Amino acid sequence: MNDVIKKEKVFKHSIDKVWNAISKAEEISAWFIQADFKAEKGYQYTFTSEPNEKGCTTISGEVKESNPYKLVYTWVVAEIKTETTVTWELEATEDGTKLYLEHSGISNYEGETAVKMFESFNGGWDNCINGLTDYLKQLVNAG
């Protein structure tokens, strides 16, 4: 089973704008999910969504690393309690910023649950990056 989801996206936005969008609670809440989050090592965060068809309402974890342009945190879906890891890395490019997203440890789930979670996370991260893209476009147009 594939244990790691990897996504890449290039944005025509400064590295600081993208960093703020993935590391500040008010910005995460605007494009992703309601967040009690600080990009500080050791911070115990919570993402809370309205109940949905998948039944997921809360994601929590701990920030493991937060350096300029690299953010690592554990990811625990409330109802399941299995810990995985999400890593965001940003790299400045000539035209903007390249984002690398990695979600690892999915084989920590047991059996068929691992396959279902991989599929769910894989599609979820695509939606997440689309939401981030739309949010960053709105920021530029709002200015």
CSV table of N, CA and C in Angstrom, one decimal:
chain,number,residue,atom,x,y,z
A,1,MET,N,0.8,-1.2,0.0
A,1,MET,CA,0.0,0.0,0.0
A,1,MET,C,0.9,1.2,0.0
A,2,ASN,N,0.4,2.2,-0.7
A,2,ASN,CA,1.2,3.5,-0.8
A,2,ASN,C,0.9,4.2,0.5
A,3,ASP,N,2.0,4.6,1.2
A,3,ASP,CA,1.9,5.2,2.5
A,3,ASP,C,2.0,6.7,2.5
A,4,VAL,N,2.4,7.3,1.4
A,4,VAL,CA,2.6,8.8,1.3
A,4,VAL,C,1.9,9.4,0.2
A,5,ILE,N,1.2,10.5,0.5
A,5,ILE,CA,0.5,11.3,-0.6
A,5,ILE,C,1.4,12.5,-0.8
A,6,LYS,N,1.7,12.8,-2.0
A,6,LYS,CA,2.6,14.0,-2.4
A,6,LYS,C,1.8,14.9,-3.4
A,7,LYS,N,1.9,16.1,-3.1
A,7,LYS,CA,1.2,17.1,-4.0
A,7,LYS,C,2.2,18.3,-4.2
A,8,GLU,N,2.2,18.8,-5.4
A,8,GLU,CA,3.0,20.0,-5.7
A,8,GLU,C,2.2,21.0,-6.4
A,9,LYS,N,2.4,22.3,-6.2
A,9,LYS,CA,1.7,23.3,-6.8
A,9,LYS,C,2.5,24.6,-6.9
A,10,VAL,N,2.5,25.2,-8.0
A,10,VAL,CA,3.3,26.5,-8.1
A,10,VAL,C,2.2,27.6,-8.1
A,11,PHE,N,2.5,28.6,-7.3
A,11,PHE,CA,1.7,29.8,-7.1
A,11,PHE,C,2.4,31.0,-7.7
A,12,LYS,N,1.7,31.9,-8.2
A,12,LYS,CA,2.3,33.2,-8.7
A,12,LYS,C,2.1,34.2,-7.5
A,13,HIS,N,2.5,33.8,-6.3
A,13,HIS,CA,2.4,34.6,-5.1
A,13,HIS,C,3.7,34.6,-4.4
A,14,SER,N,4.0,35.6,-3.6
A,14,SER,CA,5.2,35.6,-2.8
A,14,SER,C,5.2,34.4,-1.8
A,15,ILE,N,6.4,34.0,-1.4
A,15,ILE,CA,6.5,32.9,-0.5
A,15,ILE,C,5.9,33.3,0.9
A,16,ASP,N,5.9,34.6,1.2
A,16,ASP,CA,5.3,35.0,2.5
A,16,ASP,C,3.8,35.0,2.5
A,17,LYS,N,3.2,35.3,1.3
A,17,LYS,CA,1.8,35.2,1.2
A,17,LYS,C,1.3,33.8,1.3
A,18,VAL,N,2.0,32.9,0.7
A,18,VAL,CA,1.6,31.4,0.8
A,18,VAL,C,1.9,30.9,2.2
A,19,TRP,N,3.0,31.3,2.8
A,19,TRP,CA,3.3,30.9,4.1
A,19,TRP,C,2.2,31.3,5.1
A,20,ASN,N,1.8,32.6,5.0
A,20,ASN,CA,0.8,33.1,5.9
A,20,ASN,C,-0.5,32.3,5.7
A,21,ALA,N,-0.8,31.9,4.5
A,21,ALA,CA,-2.1,31.2,4.2
A,21,ALA,C,-2.1,29.8,4.8
A,22,ILE,N,-0.9,29.2,4.9
A,22,ILE,CA,-0.9,27.8,5.5
A,22,ILE,C,-0.5,27.8,7.0
A,23,SER,N,-0.1,28.9,7.5
A,23,SER,CA,0.4,28.9,8.9
A,23,SER,C,-0.4,29.8,9.9
A,24,LYS,N,-1.3,30.7,9.4
A,24,LYS,CA,-2.0,31.5,10.3
A,24,LYS,C,-3.5,31.1,10.4
A,25,ALA,N,-3.9,30.9,11.7
A,25,ALA,CA,-5.3,30.4,11.9
A,25,ALA,C,-6.4,31.1,11.1
A,26,GLU,N,-6.3,32.4,11.1
A,26,GLU,CA,-7.4,33.2,10.4
A,26,GLU,C,-7.4,32.9,8.9
A,27,GLU,N,-6.2,32.7,8.4
A,27,GLU,CA,-6.2,32.4,6.9
A,27,GLU,C,-6.6,31.0,6.6
A,28,ILE,N,-6.1,30.0,7.4
A,28,ILE,CA,-6.5,28.6,7.3
A,28,ILE,C,-8.0,28.5,7.4
A,29,SER,N,-8.6,29.2,8.3
A,29,SER,CA,-10.0,29.2,8.5
A,29,SER,C,-10.8,29.7,7.3
A,30,ALA,N,-10.2,30.7,6.6
A,30,ALA,CA,-10.8,31.3,5.4
A,30,ALA,C,-10.9,30.4,4.2
A,31,TRP,N,-9.8,29.5,4.0
A,31,TRP,CA,-9.8,28.7,2.8
A,31,TRP,C,-9.9,27.2,3.0
A,32,PHE,N,-9.8,26.8,4.3
A,32,PHE,CA,-9.7,25.3,4.5
A,32,PHE,C,-10.8,24.9,5.5
A,33,ILE,N,-10.5,25.1,6.8
A,33,ILE,CA,-11.4,24.6,7.8
A,33,ILE,C,-11.2,25.4,9.1
A,34,GLN,N,-12.2,25.6,9.9
A,34,GLN,CA,-12.0,26.4,11.1
A,34,GLN,C,-10.8,25.9,11.9
A,35,ALA,N,-9.9,26.8,12.2
A,35,ALA,CA,-8.6,26.4,12.8
A,35,ALA,C,-8.3,27.1,14.1
A,36,ASP,N,-7.9,26.3,15.1
A,36,ASP,CA,-7.3,26.9,16.3
A,36,ASP,C,-5.8,26.4,16.1
A,37,PHE,N,-5.0,27.3,15.5
A,37,PHE,CA,-3.7,26.8,15.1
A,37,PHE,C,-2.7,27.9,15.2
A,38,LYS,N,-1.5,27.5,15.7
A,38,LYS,CA,-0.3,28.4,15.7
A,38,LYS,C,0.8,27.6,15.1
A,39,ALA,N,1.6,28.3,14.3
A,39,ALA,CA,2.8,27.6,13.7
A,39,ALA,C,3.9,27.7,14.6
A,40,GLU,N,3.8,27.1,15.8
A,40,GLU,CA,4.8,27.0,16.9
A,40,GLU,C,5.0,25.6,17.3
A,41,LYS,N,6.2,25.2,17.4
A,41,LYS,CA,6.6,23.8,17.8
A,41,LYS,C,5.9,23.5,19.1
A,42,GLY,N,5.2,22.4,19.2
A,42,GLY,CA,4.6,22.0,20.4
A,42,GLY,C,3.1,22.4,20.5
A,43,TYR,N,2.7,23.3,19.7
A,43,TYR,CA,1.3,23.8,19.8
A,43,TYR,C,0.3,22.7,19.4
A,44,GLN,N,-0.7,22.5,20.3
A,44,GLN,CA,-1.7,21.5,20.1
A,44,GLN,C,-2.9,22.1,19.4
A,45,TYR,N,-3.0,21.8,18.1
A,45,TYR,CA,-4.0,22.5,17.3
A,45,TYR,C,-5.3,21.6,17.1
A,46,THR,N,-6.3,22.3,16.7
A,46,THR,CA,-7.6,21.6,16.3
A,46,THR,C,-8.2,22.3,15.1
A,47,PHE,N,-8.6,21.5,14.1
A,47,PHE,CA,-9.4,21.9,13.0
A,47,PHE,C,-10.8,21.3,13.2
A,48,THR,N,-11.8,22.2,13.0
A,48,THR,CA,-13.1,21.7,13.3
A,48,THR,C,-14.0,22.0,12.1
A,49,SER,N,-14.7,21.0,11.6
A,49,SER,CA,-15.6,21.2,10.4
A,49,SER,C,-17.0,20.9,10.8
A,50,GLU,N,-17.9,21.3,10.0
A,50,GLU,CA,-19.3,20.9,10.2
A,50,GLU,C,-19.4,19.5,9.9
A,51,PRO,N,-20.3,18.7,10.6
A,51,PRO,CA,-20.5,17.3,10.2
A,51,PRO,C,-20.7,17.2,8.7
A,52,ASN,N,-20.1,16.2,8.1
A,52,ASN,CA,-20.3,16.0,6.7
A,52,ASN,C,-20.6,14.5,6.4
A,53,GLU,N,-20.7,14.2,5.1
A,53,GLU,CA,-21.1,12.8,4.7
A,53,GLU,C,-20.0,11.8,5.2
A,54,LYS,N,-18.8,12.2,5.4
A,54,LYS,CA,-17.8,11.3,5.8
A,54,LYS,C,-17.8,11.2,7.3
A,55,GLY,N,-18.5,12.0,8.0
A,55,GLY,CA,-18.6,12.0,9.5
A,55,GLY,C,-17.5,12.7,10.2
A,56,CYS,N,-16.5,13.2,9.5
A,56,CYS,CA,-15.3,13.8,10.1
A,56,CYS,C,-15.7,15.2,10.7
A,57,THR,N,-15.5,15.4,11.9
A,57,THR,CA,-15.8,16.7,12.5
A,57,THR,C,-14.6,17.4,13.1
A,58,THR,N,-13.6,16.7,13.5
A,58,THR,CA,-12.4,17.3,14.2
A,58,THR,C,-11.2,16.6,13.8
A,59,ILE,N,-10.2,17.4,13.5
A,59,ILE,CA,-8.8,16.9,13.2
A,59,ILE,C,-7.9,17.7,14.2
A,60,SER,N,-7.0,16.9,14.9
A,60,SER,CA,-6.2,17.6,15.9
A,60,SER,C,-4.8,17.0,15.7
A,61,GLY,N,-3.8,17.6,16.4
A,61,GLY,CA,-2.5,17.1,16.4
A,61,GLY,C,-1.6,18.1,17.1
A,62,GLU,N,-0.3,17.9,16.8
A,62,GLU,CA,0.7,18.8,17.4
A,62,GLU,C,1.7,19.3,16.3
A,63,VAL,N,2.1,20.5,16.4
A,63,VAL,CA,3.0,21.1,15.5
A,63,VAL,C,4.4,20.5,15.9
A,64,LYS,N,5.1,19.8,15.0
A,64,LYS,CA,6.4,19.2,15.3
A,64,LYS,C,7.5,20.1,14.8
A,65,GLU,N,7.3,20.9,13.8
A,65,GLU,CA,8.4,21.7,13.3
A,65,GLU,C,7.7,22.9,12.6
A,66,SER,N,8.3,24.1,12.8
A,66,SER,CA,7.8,25.3,12.2
A,66,SER,C,9.0,26.2,12.0
A,67,ASN,N,9.6,26.1,10.8
A,67,ASN,CA,10.7,27.0,10.4
A,67,ASN,C,10.2,27.9,9.3
A,68,PRO,N,10.9,28.9,9.0
A,68,PRO,CA,10.5,29.6,7.8
A,68,PRO,C,10.3,28.7,6.6
A,69,TYR,N,9.1,28.6,6.2
A,69,TYR,CA,8.7,27.9,5.0
A,69,TYR,C,8.7,26.4,5.1
A,70,LYS,N,8.8,25.8,6.3
A,70,LYS,CA,8.5,24.4,6.5
A,70,LYS,C,7.7,24.2,7.7
A,71,LEU,N,6.6,23.5,7.6
A,71,LEU,CA,5.6,23.3,8.6
A,71,LEU,C,5.3,21.8,8.7
A,72,VAL,N,5.5,21.2,9.9
A,72,VAL,CA,5.2,19.8,10.0
A,72,VAL,C,4.3,19.6,11.2
A,73,TYR,N,3.2,18.8,11.1
A,73,TYR,CA,2.3,18.6,12.2
A,73,TYR,C,1.7,17.2,12.1
A,74,THR,N,1.4,16.6,13.2
A,74,THR,CA,0.7,15.4,13.3
A,74,THR,C,-0.8,15.6,12.9
A,75,TRP,N,-1.5,14.6,12.4
A,75,TRP,CA,-2.8,14.7,11.9
A,75,TRP,C,-3.6,13.5,12.5
A,76,VAL,N,-4.6,13.8,13.3
A,76,VAL,CA,-5.4,12.8,14.0
A,76,VAL,C,-6.8,13.0,13.7
A,77,VAL,N,-7.5,12.2,13.0
A,77,VAL,CA,-8.9,12.3,12.8
A,77,VAL,C,-9.6,11.8,14.0
A,78,ALA,N,-10.5,12.6,14.6
A,78,ALA,CA,-11.1,12.4,15.9
A,78,ALA,C,-11.6,11.0,16.1
A,79,GLU,N,-12.4,10.6,15.2
A,79,GLU,CA,-13.1,9.3,15.4
A,79,GLU,C,-12.2,8.1,15.3
A,80,ILE,N,-11.0,8.3,14.8
A,80,ILE,CA,-10.2,7.1,14.5
A,80,ILE,C,-8.9,7.0,15.4
A,81,LYS,N,-8.4,8.2,15.8
A,81,LYS,CA,-7.3,8.3,16.7
A,81,LYS,C,-5.9,7.8,16.2
A,82,THR,N,-5.8,7.5,14.9
A,82,THR,CA,-4.5,7.1,14.3
A,82,THR,C,-3.7,8.3,13.9
A,83,GLU,N,-2.4,8.4,14.2
A,83,GLU,CA,-1.6,9.6,13.9
A,83,GLU,C,-0.9,9.4,12.6
A,84,THR,N,-1.0,10.4,11.8
A,84,THR,CA,-0.2,10.5,10.6
A,84,THR,C,0.5,11.9,10.6
A,85,THR,N,1.3,12.2,9.6
A,85,THR,CA,2.1,13.4,9.6
A,85,THR,C,1.8,14.2,8.3
A,86,VAL,N,1.6,15.5,8.4
A,86,VAL,CA,1.5,16.4,7.3
A,86,VAL,C,2.7,17.4,7.3
A,87,THR,N,3.3,17.5,6.1
A,87,THR,CA,4.5,18.4,5.9
A,87,THR,C,4.2,19.3,4.8
A,88,TRP,N,4.4,20.6,5.0
A,88,TRP,CA,4.3,21.6,4.0
A,88,TRP,C,5.7,22.2,3.8
A,89,GLU,N,6.1,22.3,2.6
A,89,GLU,CA,7.4,23.0,2.4
A,89,GLU,C,7.2,24.0,1.2
A,90,LEU,N,7.8,25.2,1.4
A,90,LEU,CA,7.7,26.2,0.3
A,90,LEU,C,9.1,26.6,-0.2
A,91,GLU,N,9.1,26.8,-1.5
A,91,GLU,CA,10.4,27.2,-2.1
A,91,GLU,C,10.1,28.4,-3.0
A,92,ALA,N,10.9,29.5,-2.8
A,92,ALA,CA,10.7,30.6,-3.7
A,92,ALA,C,11.2,30.3,-5.1
A,93,THR,N,10.4,30.7,-6.1
A,93,THR,CA,10.8,30.5,-7.5
A,93,THR,C,10.9,31.9,-8.2
A,94,GLU,N,11.3,31.9,-9.4
A,94,GLU,CA,11.5,33.2,-10.1
A,94,GLU,C,10.1,33.9,-10.2
A,95,ASP,N,9.1,33.1,-10.4
A,95,ASP,CA,7.7,33.7,-10.6
A,95,ASP,C,6.8,33.6,-9.4
A,96,GLY,N,7.3,33.1,-8.3
A,96,GLY,CA,6.4,33.0,-7.2
A,96,GLY,C,6.9,32.0,-6.1
A,97,THR,N,6.0,30.9,-5.9
A,97,THR,CA,6.3,30.0,-4.8
A,97,THR,C,5.9,28.6,-5.3
A,98,LYS,N,6.8,27.6,-5.0
A,98,LYS,CA,6.4,26.2,-5.2
A,98,LYS,C,6.1,25.6,-3.9
A,99,LEU,N,4.9,25.0,-3.8
A,99,LEU,CA,4.5,24.3,-2.6
A,99,LEU,C,4.6,22.8,-2.7
A,100,TYR,N,5.2,22.2,-1.7
A,100,TYR,CA,5.3,20.7,-1.6
A,100,TYR,C,4.4,20.3,-0.4
A,101,LEU,N,3.5,19.4,-0.6
A,101,LEU,CA,2.7,18.9,0.5
A,101,LEU,C,2.9,17.4,0.6
A,102,GLU,N,3.1,16.9,1.7
A,102,GLU,CA,3.3,15.4,1.9
A,102,GLU,C,2.5,15.0,3.1
A,103,HIS,N,1.7,14.0,3.0
A,103,HIS,CA,0.9,13.4,4.1
A,103,HIS,C,1.4,11.9,4.2
A,104,SER,N,2.1,11.6,5.3
A,104,SER,CA,2.7,10.3,5.4
A,104,SER,C,2.2,9.5,6.6
A,105,GLY,N,2.5,8.3,6.7
A,105,GLY,CA,2.1,7.4,7.8
A,105,GLY,C,0.7,6.8,7.7
A,106,ILE,N,0.2,6.8,6.5
A,106,ILE,CA,-1.2,6.3,6.3
A,106,ILE,C,-1.3,4.8,6.5
A,107,SER,N,-0.2,4.1,6.4
A,107,SER,CA,-0.2,2.7,6.7
A,107,SER,C,-0.3,2.4,8.2
A,108,ASN,N,-0.3,3.5,9.0
A,108,ASN,CA,-0.6,3.3,10.5
A,108,ASN,C,-2.0,2.9,10.7
A,109,TYR,N,-2.9,3.2,9.7
A,109,TYR,CA,-4.3,2.7,9.9
A,109,TYR,C,-4.3,1.2,9.6
A,110,GLU,N,-5.3,0.5,10.1
A,110,GLU,CA,-5.3,-0.9,10.0
A,110,GLU,C,-6.1,-1.3,8.7
A,111,GLY,N,-5.5,-2.3,8.0
A,111,GLY,CA,-6.2,-3.0,6.9
A,111,GLY,C,-6.9,-2.1,5.9
A,112,GLU,N,-8.1,-2.4,5.6
A,112,GLU,CA,-8.9,-1.7,4.6
A,112,GLU,C,-9.1,-0.2,5.0
A,113,THR,N,-9.0,0.1,6.3
A,113,THR,CA,-9.2,1.5,6.7
A,113,THR,C,-8.0,2.3,6.1
A,114,ALA,N,-6.8,1.8,6.0
A,114,ALA,CA,-5.7,2.5,5.4
A,114,ALA,C,-6.0,2.8,3.9
A,115,VAL,N,-6.6,1.9,3.2
A,115,VAL,CA,-6.9,2.1,1.8
A,115,VAL,C,-7.9,3.2,1.7
A,116,LYS,N,-9.0,3.2,2.5
A,116,LYS,CA,-10.0,4.2,2.5
A,116,LYS,C,-9.5,5.5,2.9
A,117,MET,N,-8.7,5.6,3.9
A,117,MET,CA,-8.1,6.9,4.3
A,117,MET,C,-7.2,7.5,3.3
A,118,PHE,N,-6.4,6.6,2.6
A,118,PHE,CA,-5.5,7.1,1.6
A,118,PHE,C,-6.4,7.8,0.5
A,119,GLU,N,-7.4,7.1,0.0
A,119,GLU,CA,-8.3,7.6,-1.0
A,119,GLU,C,-8.9,8.9,-0.6
A,120,SER,N,-9.4,8.9,0.7
A,120,SER,CA,-10.1,10.1,1.2
A,120,SER,C,-9.1,11.3,1.3
A,121,PHE,N,-7.9,11.1,1.9
A,121,PHE,CA,-6.9,12.1,2.0
A,121,PHE,C,-6.4,12.6,0.7
A,122,ASN,N,-6.2,11.7,-0.3
A,122,ASN,CA,-5.7,12.1,-1.6
A,122,ASN,C,-6.6,13.1,-2.2
A,123,GLY,N,-7.9,12.7,-2.3
A,123,GLY,CA,-8.9,13.6,-2.9
A,123,GLY,C,-9.1,14.9,-2.0
A,124,GLY,N,-9.0,14.7,-0.7
A,124,GLY,CA,-9.1,15.9,0.2
A,124,GLY,C,-8.0,16.9,0.0
A,125,TRP,N,-6.8,16.4,-0.2
A,125,TRP,CA,-5.7,17.3,-0.4
A,125,TRP,C,-5.8,18.0,-1.7
A,126,ASP,N,-6.3,17.4,-2.8
A,126,ASP,CA,-6.6,18.1,-4.0
A,126,ASP,C,-7.5,19.2,-3.8
A,127,ASN,N,-8.6,18.9,-3.1
A,127,ASN,CA,-9.6,20.0,-2.8
A,127,ASN,C,-9.0,21.1,-2.0
A,128,CYS,N,-8.1,20.7,-1.0
A,128,CYS,CA,-7.5,21.7,-0.2
A,128,CYS,C,-6.6,22.6,-1.0
A,129,ILE,N,-5.8,22.1,-1.9
A,129,ILE,CA,-4.9,22.9,-2.7
A,129,ILE,C,-5.8,23.8,-3.6
A,130,ASN,N,-6.9,23.3,-4.1
A,130,ASN,CA,-7.8,24.1,-5.0
A,130,ASN,C,-8.3,25.3,-4.1
A,131,GLY,N,-8.7,25.0,-2.9
A,131,GLY,CA,-9.2,26.0,-2.0
A,131,GLY,C,-8.1,27.1,-1.7
A,132,LEU,N,-6.9,26.6,-1.5
A,132,LEU,CA,-5.8,27.6,-1.3
A,132,LEU,C,-5.5,28.4,-2.5
A,133,THR,N,-5.6,27.8,-3.7
A,133,THR,CA,-5.4,28.5,-4.9
A,133,THR,C,-6.5,29.6,-5.1
A,134,ASP,N,-7.7,29.3,-4.9
A,134,ASP,CA,-8.8,30.3,-5.0
A,134,ASP,C,-8.6,31.4,-4.0
A,135,TYR,N,-8.2,31.0,-2.7
A,135,TYR,CA,-8.0,32.0,-1.7
A,135,TYR,C,-6.9,33.0,-2.1
A,136,LEU,N,-5.8,32.5,-2.5
A,136,LEU,CA,-4.7,33.4,-2.9
A,136,LEU,C,-5.1,34.3,-4.1
A,137,LYS,N,-5.9,33.8,-5.0
A,137,LYS,CA,-6.3,34.6,-6.1
A,137,LYS,C,-7.2,35.7,-5.6
A,138,GLN,N,-8.1,35.4,-4.7
A,138,GLN,CA,-9.0,36.4,-4.1
A,138,GLN,C,-8.2,37.5,-3.4
A,139,LEU,N,-7.1,37.1,-2.7
A,139,LEU,CA,-6.3,38.1,-2.0
A,139,LEU,C,-5.7,39.1,-2.9
A,140,VAL,N,-5.2,38.6,-4.1
A,140,VAL,CA,-4.6,39.5,-5.1
A,140,VAL,C,-5.7,40.4,-5.6
A,141,ASN,N,-6.8,39.9,-6.0
A,141,ASN,CA,-7.9,40.7,-6.6
A,141,ASN,C,-8.5,41.7,-5.6
A,142,ALA,N,-8.5,41.3,-4.3
A,142,ALA,CA,-9.0,42.2,-3.3
A,142,ALA,C,-8.1,43.4,-3.1
A,143,GLY,N,-6.9,43.3,-3.4
A,143,GLY,CA,-5.9,44.4,-3.2
A,143,GLY,C,-5.9,45.3,-4.3
